[in-house]
């Protein structure tokens, strides 16, 4: 998976880059064939200091893409909140896929049993 990080008004340090990459790579364990991630990080001086850092993440997947955004006073906490939201969305998508495949196999089994009788 490709990870593209776009800093705006923030110096992208190796520590920030490594942290973002680690959090995004942790999303791959859902097995949904993540194609890429675009991460936008910026510091907005016009906002209240409580919400000065903005983090937006856009995940490209087969099918509809997933995205999340958060504002916070700490960049690392904002990254954590956004990735937690993405985990929830990915978990929901995977549950729907698994439920759909289970439902198809259950219906096929019922059809086989009915045709035998």
mmCIF file of N, CA, C and O in Angstrom, residues 30-110:
data_model
loop_
_atom_site.group_PDB
_atom_site.id
_atom_site.type_symbol
_atom_site.label_atom_id
_atom_site.label_comp_id
_atom_site.label_asym_id
_atom_site.label_seq_id
_atom_site.Cartn_x
_atom_site.Cartn_y
_atom_site.Cartn_z
ATOM 1 N N UNK A 30 -7.133 -5.887 8.447
ATOM 2 C CA UNK A 30 -8.516 -6.208 8.125
ATOM 3 C C UNK A 30 -8.627 -7.005 6.834
ATOM 4 O O UNK A 30 -9.665 -7.594 6.558
ATOM 5 N N UNK A 31 -7.577 -7.021 6.026
ATOM 6 C CA UNK A 31 -7.552 -7.822 4.811
ATOM 7 C C UNK A 31 -8.511 -7.346 3.740
ATOM 8 O O UNK A 31 -9.077 -8.144 3.008
ATOM 9 N N UNK A 32 -8.670 -6.043 3.601
ATOM 10 C CA UNK A 32 -9.596 -5.504 2.607
ATOM 11 C C UNK A 32 -8.878 -4.931 1.389
ATOM 12 O O UNK A 32 -9.448 -4.148 0.651
ATOM 13 N N UNK A 33 -7.648 -5.325 1.159
ATOM 14 C CA UNK A 33 -6.876 -4.895 -0.013
ATOM 15 C C UNK A 33 -6.797 -3.371 -0.131
ATOM 16 O O UNK A 33 -7.247 -2.783 -1.104
ATOM 17 N N UNK A 34 -6.214 -2.748 0.874
ATOM 18 C CA UNK A 34 -6.030 -1.303 0.836
ATOM 19 C C UNK A 34 -5.096 -0.942 -0.306
ATOM 20 O O UNK A 34 -4.009 -1.505 -0.433
ATOM 21 N N UNK A 35 -5.513 -0.029 -1.145
ATOM 22 C CA UNK A 35 -4.715 0.379 -2.300
ATOM 23 C C UNK A 35 -3.743 1.481 -1.911
ATOM 24 O O UNK A 35 -2.569 1.445 -2.260
ATOM 25 N N UNK A 36 -4.231 2.468 -1.196
ATOM 26 C CA UNK A 36 -3.376 3.576 -0.814
ATOM 27 C C UNK A 36 -4.033 4.439 0.237
ATOM 28 O O UNK A 36 -5.223 4.315 0.517
ATOM 29 N N UNK A 37 -3.232 5.322 0.815
ATOM 30 C CA UNK A 37 -3.730 6.245 1.833
ATOM 31 C C UNK A 37 -3.146 7.624 1.575
ATOM 32 O O UNK A 37 -1.957 7.756 1.279
ATOM 33 N N UNK A 38 -3.989 8.616 1.661
ATOM 34 C CA UNK A 38 -3.528 9.989 1.559
ATOM 35 C C UNK A 38 -3.809 10.659 2.893
ATOM 36 O O UNK A 38 -4.954 10.696 3.352
ATOM 37 N N UNK A 39 -2.755 11.163 3.527
ATOM 38 C CA UNK A 39 -2.860 11.780 4.846
ATOM 39 C C UNK A 39 -2.517 13.259 4.710
ATOM 40 O O UNK A 39 -1.451 13.602 4.199
ATOM 41 N N UNK A 40 -3.427 14.110 5.147
ATOM 42 C CA UNK A 40 -3.178 15.553 5.135
ATOM 43 C C UNK A 40 -3.096 16.025 6.579
ATOM 44 O O UNK A 40 -4.001 15.789 7.378
ATOM 45 N N UNK A 41 -1.969 16.648 6.907
ATOM 46 C CA UNK A 41 -1.734 17.169 8.255
ATOM 47 C C UNK A 41 -1.506 18.670 8.136
ATOM 48 O O UNK A 41 -0.714 19.107 7.304
ATOM 49 N N UNK A 42 -2.190 19.454 8.959
ATOM 50 C CA UNK A 42 -1.863 20.868 8.961
ATOM 51 C C UNK A 42 -2.204 21.524 10.278
ATOM 52 O O UNK A 42 -2.965 21.015 11.072
ATOM 53 N N UNK A 43 -1.556 22.663 10.457
ATOM 54 C CA UNK A 43 -1.753 23.487 11.642
ATOM 55 C C UNK A 43 -2.473 24.739 11.181
ATOM 56 O O UNK A 43 -1.974 25.490 10.351
ATOM 57 N N UNK A 44 -3.660 24.967 11.722
ATOM 58 C CA UNK A 44 -4.477 26.107 11.326
ATOM 59 C C UNK A 44 -4.365 27.186 12.392
ATOM 60 O O UNK A 44 -4.881 27.045 13.499
ATOM 61 N N UNK A 45 -3.689 28.273 12.058
ATOM 62 C CA UNK A 45 -3.483 29.365 13.013
ATOM 63 C C UNK A 45 -4.762 30.134 13.311
ATOM 64 O O UNK A 45 -4.865 30.788 14.336
ATOM 65 N N UNK A 46 -5.737 30.074 12.424
ATOM 66 C CA UNK A 46 -6.967 30.835 12.618
ATOM 67 C C UNK A 46 -7.906 30.165 13.609
ATOM 68 O O UNK A 46 -8.830 30.796 14.109
ATOM 69 N N UNK A 47 -7.685 28.901 13.917
ATOM 70 C CA UNK A 47 -8.555 28.181 14.850
ATOM 71 C C UNK A 47 -8.133 28.438 16.295
ATOM 72 O O UNK A 47 -7.027 28.873 16.570
ATOM 73 N N UNK A 48 -9.019 28.096 17.187
ATOM 74 C CA UNK A 48 -8.710 28.153 18.608
ATOM 75 C C UNK A 48 -7.589 27.152 18.867
ATOM 76 O O UNK A 48 -7.499 26.121 18.196
ATOM 77 N N UNK A 49 -6.758 27.411 19.841
ATOM 78 C CA UNK A 49 -5.616 26.530 20.086
ATOM 79 C C UNK A 49 -6.057 25.107 20.428
ATOM 80 O O UNK A 49 -5.304 24.158 20.262
ATOM 81 N N UNK A 50 -7.306 24.952 20.909
ATOM 82 C CA UNK A 50 -7.812 23.620 21.221
ATOM 83 C C UNK A 50 -7.930 22.745 19.971
ATOM 84 O O UNK A 50 -7.811 21.534 20.046
ATOM 85 N N UNK A 51 -8.197 23.360 18.841
ATOM 86 C CA UNK A 51 -8.421 22.610 17.608
ATOM 87 C C UNK A 51 -7.465 23.055 16.505
ATOM 88 O O UNK A 51 -7.849 23.161 15.354
ATOM 89 N N UNK A 52 -6.238 23.311 16.867
ATOM 90 C CA UNK A 52 -5.292 23.884 15.918
ATOM 91 C C UNK A 52 -4.794 22.881 14.889
ATOM 92 O O UNK A 52 -4.530 23.228 13.748
ATOM 93 N N UNK A 53 -4.655 21.598 15.256
ATOM 94 C CA UNK A 53 -4.150 20.599 14.330
ATOM 95 C C UNK A 53 -5.311 19.882 13.646
ATOM 96 O O UNK A 53 -6.281 19.494 14.297
ATOM 97 N N UNK A 54 -5.190 19.727 12.341
ATOM 98 C CA UNK A 54 -6.221 19.048 11.559
ATOM 99 C C UNK A 54 -5.574 17.854 10.869
ATOM 100 O O UNK A 54 -4.489 17.980 10.287
ATOM 101 N N UNK A 55 -6.225 16.700 10.953
ATOM 102 C CA UNK A 55 -5.736 15.481 10.310
ATOM 103 C C UNK A 55 -6.872 14.916 9.471
ATOM 104 O O UNK A 55 -7.971 14.697 9.985
ATOM 105 N N UNK A 56 -6.609 14.712 8.185
ATOM 106 C CA UNK A 56 -7.576 14.083 7.286
ATOM 107 C C UNK A 56 -6.893 12.881 6.647
ATOM 108 O O UNK A 56 -5.766 12.992 6.158
ATOM 109 N N UNK A 57 -7.581 11.742 6.639
ATOM 110 C CA UNK A 57 -7.040 10.542 6.007
ATOM 111 C C UNK A 57 -8.078 10.005 5.033
ATOM 112 O O UNK A 57 -9.255 9.876 5.374
ATOM 113 N N UNK A 58 -7.620 9.697 3.842
ATOM 114 C CA UNK A 58 -8.463 9.146 2.784
ATOM 115 C C UNK A 58 -7.868 7.799 2.390
ATOM 116 O O UNK A 58 -6.720 7.735 1.957
ATOM 117 N N UNK A 59 -8.632 6.719 2.568
ATOM 118 C CA UNK A 59 -8.175 5.377 2.198
ATOM 119 C C UNK A 59 -8.817 4.957 0.888
ATOM 120 O O UNK A 59 -10.048 5.016 0.753
ATOM 121 N N UNK A 60 -7.995 4.521 -0.050
ATOM 122 C CA UNK A 60 -8.493 4.009 -1.319
ATOM 123 C C UNK A 60 -8.607 2.489 -1.210
ATOM 124 O O UNK A 60 -7.649 1.810 -0.842
ATOM 125 N N UNK A 61 -9.795 1.974 -1.498
ATOM 126 C CA UNK A 61 -10.088 0.551 -1.436
ATOM 127 C C UNK A 61 -10.845 0.157 -2.696
ATOM 128 O O UNK A 61 -11.386 1.016 -3.378
ATOM 129 N N UNK A 62 -10.939 -1.137 -2.975
ATOM 130 C CA UNK A 62 -11.880 -1.554 -4.017
ATOM 131 C C UNK A 62 -13.291 -1.221 -3.536
ATOM 132 O O UNK A 62 -13.656 -1.518 -2.403
ATOM 133 N N UNK A 63 -14.052 -0.558 -4.350
ATOM 134 C CA UNK A 63 -15.375 -0.112 -3.920
ATOM 135 C C UNK A 63 -15.292 1.307 -3.411
ATOM 136 O O UNK A 63 -14.343 2.034 -3.709
ATOM 137 N N UNK A 64 -16.266 1.712 -2.615
ATOM 138 C CA UNK A 64 -16.251 3.090 -2.094
ATOM 139 C C UNK A 64 -15.052 3.346 -1.179
ATOM 140 O O UNK A 64 -14.693 2.483 -0.377
ATOM 141 N N UNK A 65 -14.471 4.520 -1.316
ATOM 142 C CA UNK A 65 -13.346 4.896 -0.463
ATOM 143 C C UNK A 65 -13.844 5.285 0.920
ATOM 144 O O UNK A 65 -15.023 5.570 1.123
ATOM 145 N N UNK A 66 -12.908 5.312 1.859
ATOM 146 C CA UNK A 66 -13.222 5.654 3.241
ATOM 147 C C UNK A 66 -12.372 6.853 3.632
ATOM 148 O O UNK A 66 -11.208 6.937 3.260
ATOM 149 N N UNK A 67 -12.954 7.765 4.386
ATOM 150 C CA UNK A 67 -12.183 8.911 4.858
ATOM 151 C C UNK A 67 -12.656 9.323 6.244
ATOM 152 O O UNK A 67 -13.778 9.013 6.654
ATOM 153 N N UNK A 68 -11.767 10.009 6.960
ATOM 154 C CA UNK A 68 -12.082 10.513 8.295
ATOM 155 C C UNK A 68 -11.265 11.778 8.541
ATOM 156 O O UNK A 68 -10.226 11.996 7.911
ATOM 157 N N UNK A 69 -11.754 12.588 9.474
ATOM 158 C CA UNK A 69 -11.100 13.862 9.785
ATOM 159 C C UNK A 69 -11.245 14.147 11.275
ATOM 160 O O UNK A 69 -12.248 13.764 11.891
ATOM 161 N N UNK A 70 -10.242 14.818 11.841
ATOM 162 C CA UNK A 70 -10.334 15.227 13.242
ATOM 163 C C UNK A 70 -9.528 16.495 13.450
ATOM 164 O O UNK A 70 -8.539 16.748 12.761
ATOM 165 N N UNK A 71 -9.968 17.282 14.416
ATOM 166 C CA UNK A 71 -9.278 18.501 14.838
ATOM 167 C C UNK A 71 -8.882 18.298 16.295
ATOM 168 O O UNK A 71 -9.659 17.765 17.075
ATOM 169 N N UNK A 72 -7.694 18.716 16.652
ATOM 170 C CA UNK A 72 -7.270 18.561 18.032
ATOM 171 C C UNK A 72 -6.139 19.486 18.402
ATOM 172 O O UNK A 72 -5.530 20.132 17.552
ATOM 173 N N UNK A 73 -5.837 19.517 19.690
ATOM 174 C CA UNK A 73 -4.745 20.369 20.163
ATOM 175 C C UNK A 73 -3.405 19.646 20.120
ATOM 176 O O UNK A 73 -2.361 20.266 20.184
ATOM 177 N N UNK A 74 -3.437 18.308 19.999
ATOM 178 C CA UNK A 74 -2.221 17.508 19.917
ATOM 179 C C UNK A 74 -2.255 16.705 18.623
ATOM 180 O O UNK A 74 -3.232 16.002 18.348
ATOM 181 N N UNK A 75 -1.215 16.817 17.835
ATOM 182 C CA UNK A 75 -1.177 16.151 16.531
ATOM 183 C C UNK A 75 -1.256 14.636 16.665
ATOM 184 O O UNK A 75 -2.015 13.976 15.945
ATOM 185 N N UNK A 76 -0.531 14.063 17.592
ATOM 186 C CA UNK A 76 -0.511 12.610 17.743
ATOM 187 C C UNK A 76 -1.870 12.073 18.199
ATOM 188 O O UNK A 76 -2.329 11.030 17.726
ATOM 189 N N UNK A 77 -2.537 12.793 19.094
ATOM 190 C CA UNK A 77 -3.868 12.358 19.528
ATOM 191 C C UNK A 77 -4.869 12.455 18.387
ATOM 192 O O UNK A 77 -5.744 11.604 18.241
ATOM 193 N N UNK A 78 -4.746 13.491 17.566
ATOM 194 C CA UNK A 78 -5.642 13.640 16.420
ATOM 195 C C UNK A 78 -5.435 12.492 15.433
ATOM 196 O O UNK A 78 -6.398 11.954 14.874
ATOM 197 N N UNK A 79 -4.176 12.088 15.227
ATOM 198 C CA UNK A 79 -3.886 10.956 14.340
ATOM 199 C C UNK A 79 -4.508 9.685 14.910
ATOM 200 O O UNK A 79 -5.113 8.887 14.181
ATOM 201 N N UNK A 80 -4.389 9.498 16.219
ATOM 202 C CA UNK A 80 -4.991 8.322 16.859
ATOM 203 C C UNK A 80 -6.500 8.294 16.691
ATOM 204 O O UNK A 80 -7.079 7.252 16.377
ATOM 205 N N UNK A 81 -7.156 9.422 16.885
ATOM 206 C CA UNK A 81 -8.614 9.480 16.774
ATOM 207 C C UNK A 81 -9.053 9.159 15.351
ATOM 208 O O UNK A 81 -9.996 8.383 15.132
ATOM 209 N N UNK A 82 -8.356 9.713 14.374
ATOM 210 C CA UNK A 82 -8.732 9.470 12.974
ATOM 211 C C UNK A 82 -8.533 8.003 12.602
ATOM 212 O O UNK A 82 -9.399 7.398 11.970
ATOM 213 N N UNK A 83 -7.428 7.424 13.004
ATOM 214 C CA UNK A 83 -7.205 6.008 12.659
ATOM 215 C C UNK A 83 -8.187 5.105 13.400
ATOM 216 O O UNK A 83 -8.602 4.076 12.848
ATOM 217 N N UNK A 84 -8.584 5.482 14.609
ATOM 218 C CA UNK A 84 -9.612 4.709 15.314
ATOM 219 C C UNK A 84 -10.943 4.763 14.566
ATOM 220 O O UNK A 84 -11.654 3.758 14.463
ATOM 221 N N UNK A 85 -11.283 5.916 14.029
ATOM 222 C CA UNK A 85 -12.515 6.042 13.240
ATOM 223 C C UNK A 85 -12.438 5.195 11.973
ATOM 224 O O UNK A 85 -13.416 4.561 11.582
ATOM 225 N N UNK A 86 -11.267 5.200 11.347
ATOM 226 C CA UNK A 86 -11.097 4.383 10.149
ATOM 227 C C UNK A 86 -11.174 2.894 10.478
ATOM 228 O O UNK A 86 -11.747 2.115 9.708
ATOM 229 N N UNK A 87 -10.606 2.492 11.617
ATOM 230 C CA UNK A 87 -10.704 1.094 12.036
ATOM 231 C C UNK A 87 -12.162 0.684 12.195
ATOM 232 O O UNK A 87 -12.556 -0.405 11.786
ATOM 233 N N UNK A 88 -12.949 1.564 12.785
ATOM 234 C CA UNK A 88 -14.366 1.267 12.972
ATOM 235 C C UNK A 88 -15.072 1.104 11.627
ATOM 236 O O UNK A 88 -15.866 0.177 11.434
ATOM 237 N N UNK A 89 -14.776 1.986 10.680
ATOM 238 C CA UNK A 89 -15.389 1.899 9.356
ATOM 239 C C UNK A 89 -14.949 0.633 8.629
ATOM 240 O O UNK A 89 -15.755 -0.030 7.969
ATOM 241 N N UNK A 90 -13.660 0.291 8.734
ATOM 242 C CA UNK A 90 -13.162 -0.930 8.088
ATOM 243 C C UNK A 90 -13.765 -2.172 8.732
ATOM 244 O O UNK A 90 -14.106 -3.137 8.047
ATOM 245 N N UNK A 91 -13.901 -2.166 10.042
ATOM 246 C CA UNK A 91 -14.507 -3.293 10.746
ATOM 247 C C UNK A 91 -15.960 -3.478 10.290
ATOM 248 O O UNK A 91 -16.413 -4.593 10.040
ATOM 249 N N UNK A 92 -16.662 -2.375 10.137
ATOM 250 C CA UNK A 92 -18.049 -2.427 9.680
ATOM 251 C C UNK A 92 -18.135 -2.980 8.249
ATOM 252 O O UNK A 92 -18.980 -3.829 7.955
ATOM 253 N N UNK A 93 -17.232 -2.519 7.382
ATOM 254 C CA UNK A 93 -17.245 -2.990 5.994
ATOM 255 C C UNK A 93 -16.922 -4.473 5.926
ATOM 256 O O UNK A 93 -17.568 -5.225 5.192
ATOM 257 N N UNK A 94 -15.938 -4.916 6.690
ATOM 258 C CA UNK A 94 -15.572 -6.330 6.669
ATOM 259 C C UNK A 94 -16.716 -7.191 7.213
ATOM 260 O O UNK A 94 -16.995 -8.262 6.684
ATOM 261 N N UNK A 95 -17.384 -6.714 8.252
ATOM 262 C CA UNK A 95 -18.519 -7.461 8.805
ATOM 263 C C UNK A 95 -19.623 -7.621 7.775
ATOM 264 O O UNK A 95 -20.226 -8.690 7.665
ATOM 265 N N UNK A 96 -19.881 -6.570 7.012
ATOM 266 C CA UNK A 96 -20.902 -6.659 5.974
ATOM 267 C C UNK A 96 -20.503 -7.659 4.894
ATOM 268 O O UNK A 96 -21.337 -8.432 4.413
ATOM 269 N N UNK A 97 -19.224 -7.663 4.509
ATOM 270 C CA UNK A 97 -18.759 -8.598 3.490
ATOM 271 C C UNK A 97 -18.854 -10.038 3.976
ATOM 272 O O UNK A 97 -19.309 -10.928 3.255
ATOM 273 N N UNK A 98 -18.431 -10.282 5.206
ATOM 274 C CA UNK A 98 -18.461 -11.633 5.755
ATOM 275 C C UNK A 98 -19.902 -12.093 5.934
ATOM 276 O O UNK A 98 -20.245 -13.229 5.609
ATOM 277 N N UNK A 99 -20.741 -11.201 6.419
ATOM 278 C CA UNK A 99 -22.148 -11.554 6.609
ATOM 279 C C UNK A 99 -22.792 -11.891 5.273
ATOM 280 O O UNK A 99 -23.565 -12.848 5.169
ATOM 281 N N UNK A 100 -22.474 -11.137 4.236
ATOM 282 C CA UNK A 100 -23.029 -11.401 2.910
ATOM 283 C C UNK A 100 -22.595 -12.745 2.367
ATOM 284 O O UNK A 100 -23.397 -13.494 1.807
ATOM 285 N N UNK A 101 -21.323 -13.082 2.540
ATOM 286 C CA UNK A 101 -20.844 -14.370 2.028
ATOM 287 C C UNK A 101 -21.420 -15.527 2.830
ATOM 288 O O UNK A 101 -21.734 -16.581 2.289
ATOM 289 N N UNK A 102 -21.589 -15.331 4.132
ATOM 290 C CA UNK A 102 -22.214 -16.377 4.959
ATOM 291 C C UNK A 102 -23.668 -16.571 4.566
ATOM 292 O O UNK A 102 -24.171 -17.685 4.520
ATOM 293 N N UNK A 103 -24.340 -15.468 4.274
ATOM 294 C CA UNK A 103 -25.746 -15.541 3.886
ATOM 295 C C UNK A 103 -25.894 -16.287 2.555
ATOM 296 O O UNK A 103 -26.789 -17.113 2.399
ATOM 297 N N UNK A 104 -24.989 -16.039 1.610
ATOM 298 C CA UNK A 104 -25.035 -16.739 0.322
ATOM 299 C C UNK A 104 -24.819 -18.229 0.510
ATOM 300 O O UNK A 104 -25.530 -19.050 -0.078
ATOM 301 N N UNK A 105 -23.844 -18.603 1.315
ATOM 302 C CA UNK A 105 -23.575 -20.024 1.519
ATOM 303 C C UNK A 105 -24.714 -20.703 2.284
ATOM 304 O O UNK A 105 -25.059 -21.854 2.017
ATOM 305 N N UNK A 106 -25.340 -19.991 3.214
ATOM 306 C CA UNK A 106 -26.473 -20.550 3.946
ATOM 307 C C UNK A 106 -27.643 -20.806 3.001
ATOM 308 O O UNK A 106 -28.277 -21.857 3.038
ATOM 309 N N UNK A 107 -27.928 -19.851 2.106
ATOM 310 C CA UNK A 107 -29.026 -20.019 1.151
ATOM 311 C C UNK A 107 -28.735 -21.157 0.176
ATOM 312 O O UNK A 107 -29.639 -21.912 -0.188
ATOM 313 N N UNK A 108 -27.481 -21.282 -0.245
ATOM 314 C CA UNK A 108 -27.117 -22.372 -1.146
ATOM 315 C C UNK A 108 -27.308 -23.721 -0.457
ATOM 316 O O UNK A 108 -27.772 -24.684 -1.074
ATOM 317 N N UNK A 109 -26.964 -23.795 0.805
ATOM 318 C CA UNK A 109 -27.132 -25.033 1.561
ATOM 319 C C UNK A 109 -28.610 -25.398 1.672
ATOM 320 O O UNK A 109 -28.996 -26.563 1.504
ATOM 321 N N UNK A 110 -29.442 -24.396 1.935
ATOM 322 C CA UNK A 110 -30.883 -24.640 2.032
ATOM 323 C C UNK A 110 -31.428 -25.121 0.696
ATOM 324 O O UNK A 110 -32.244 -26.049 0.634
#
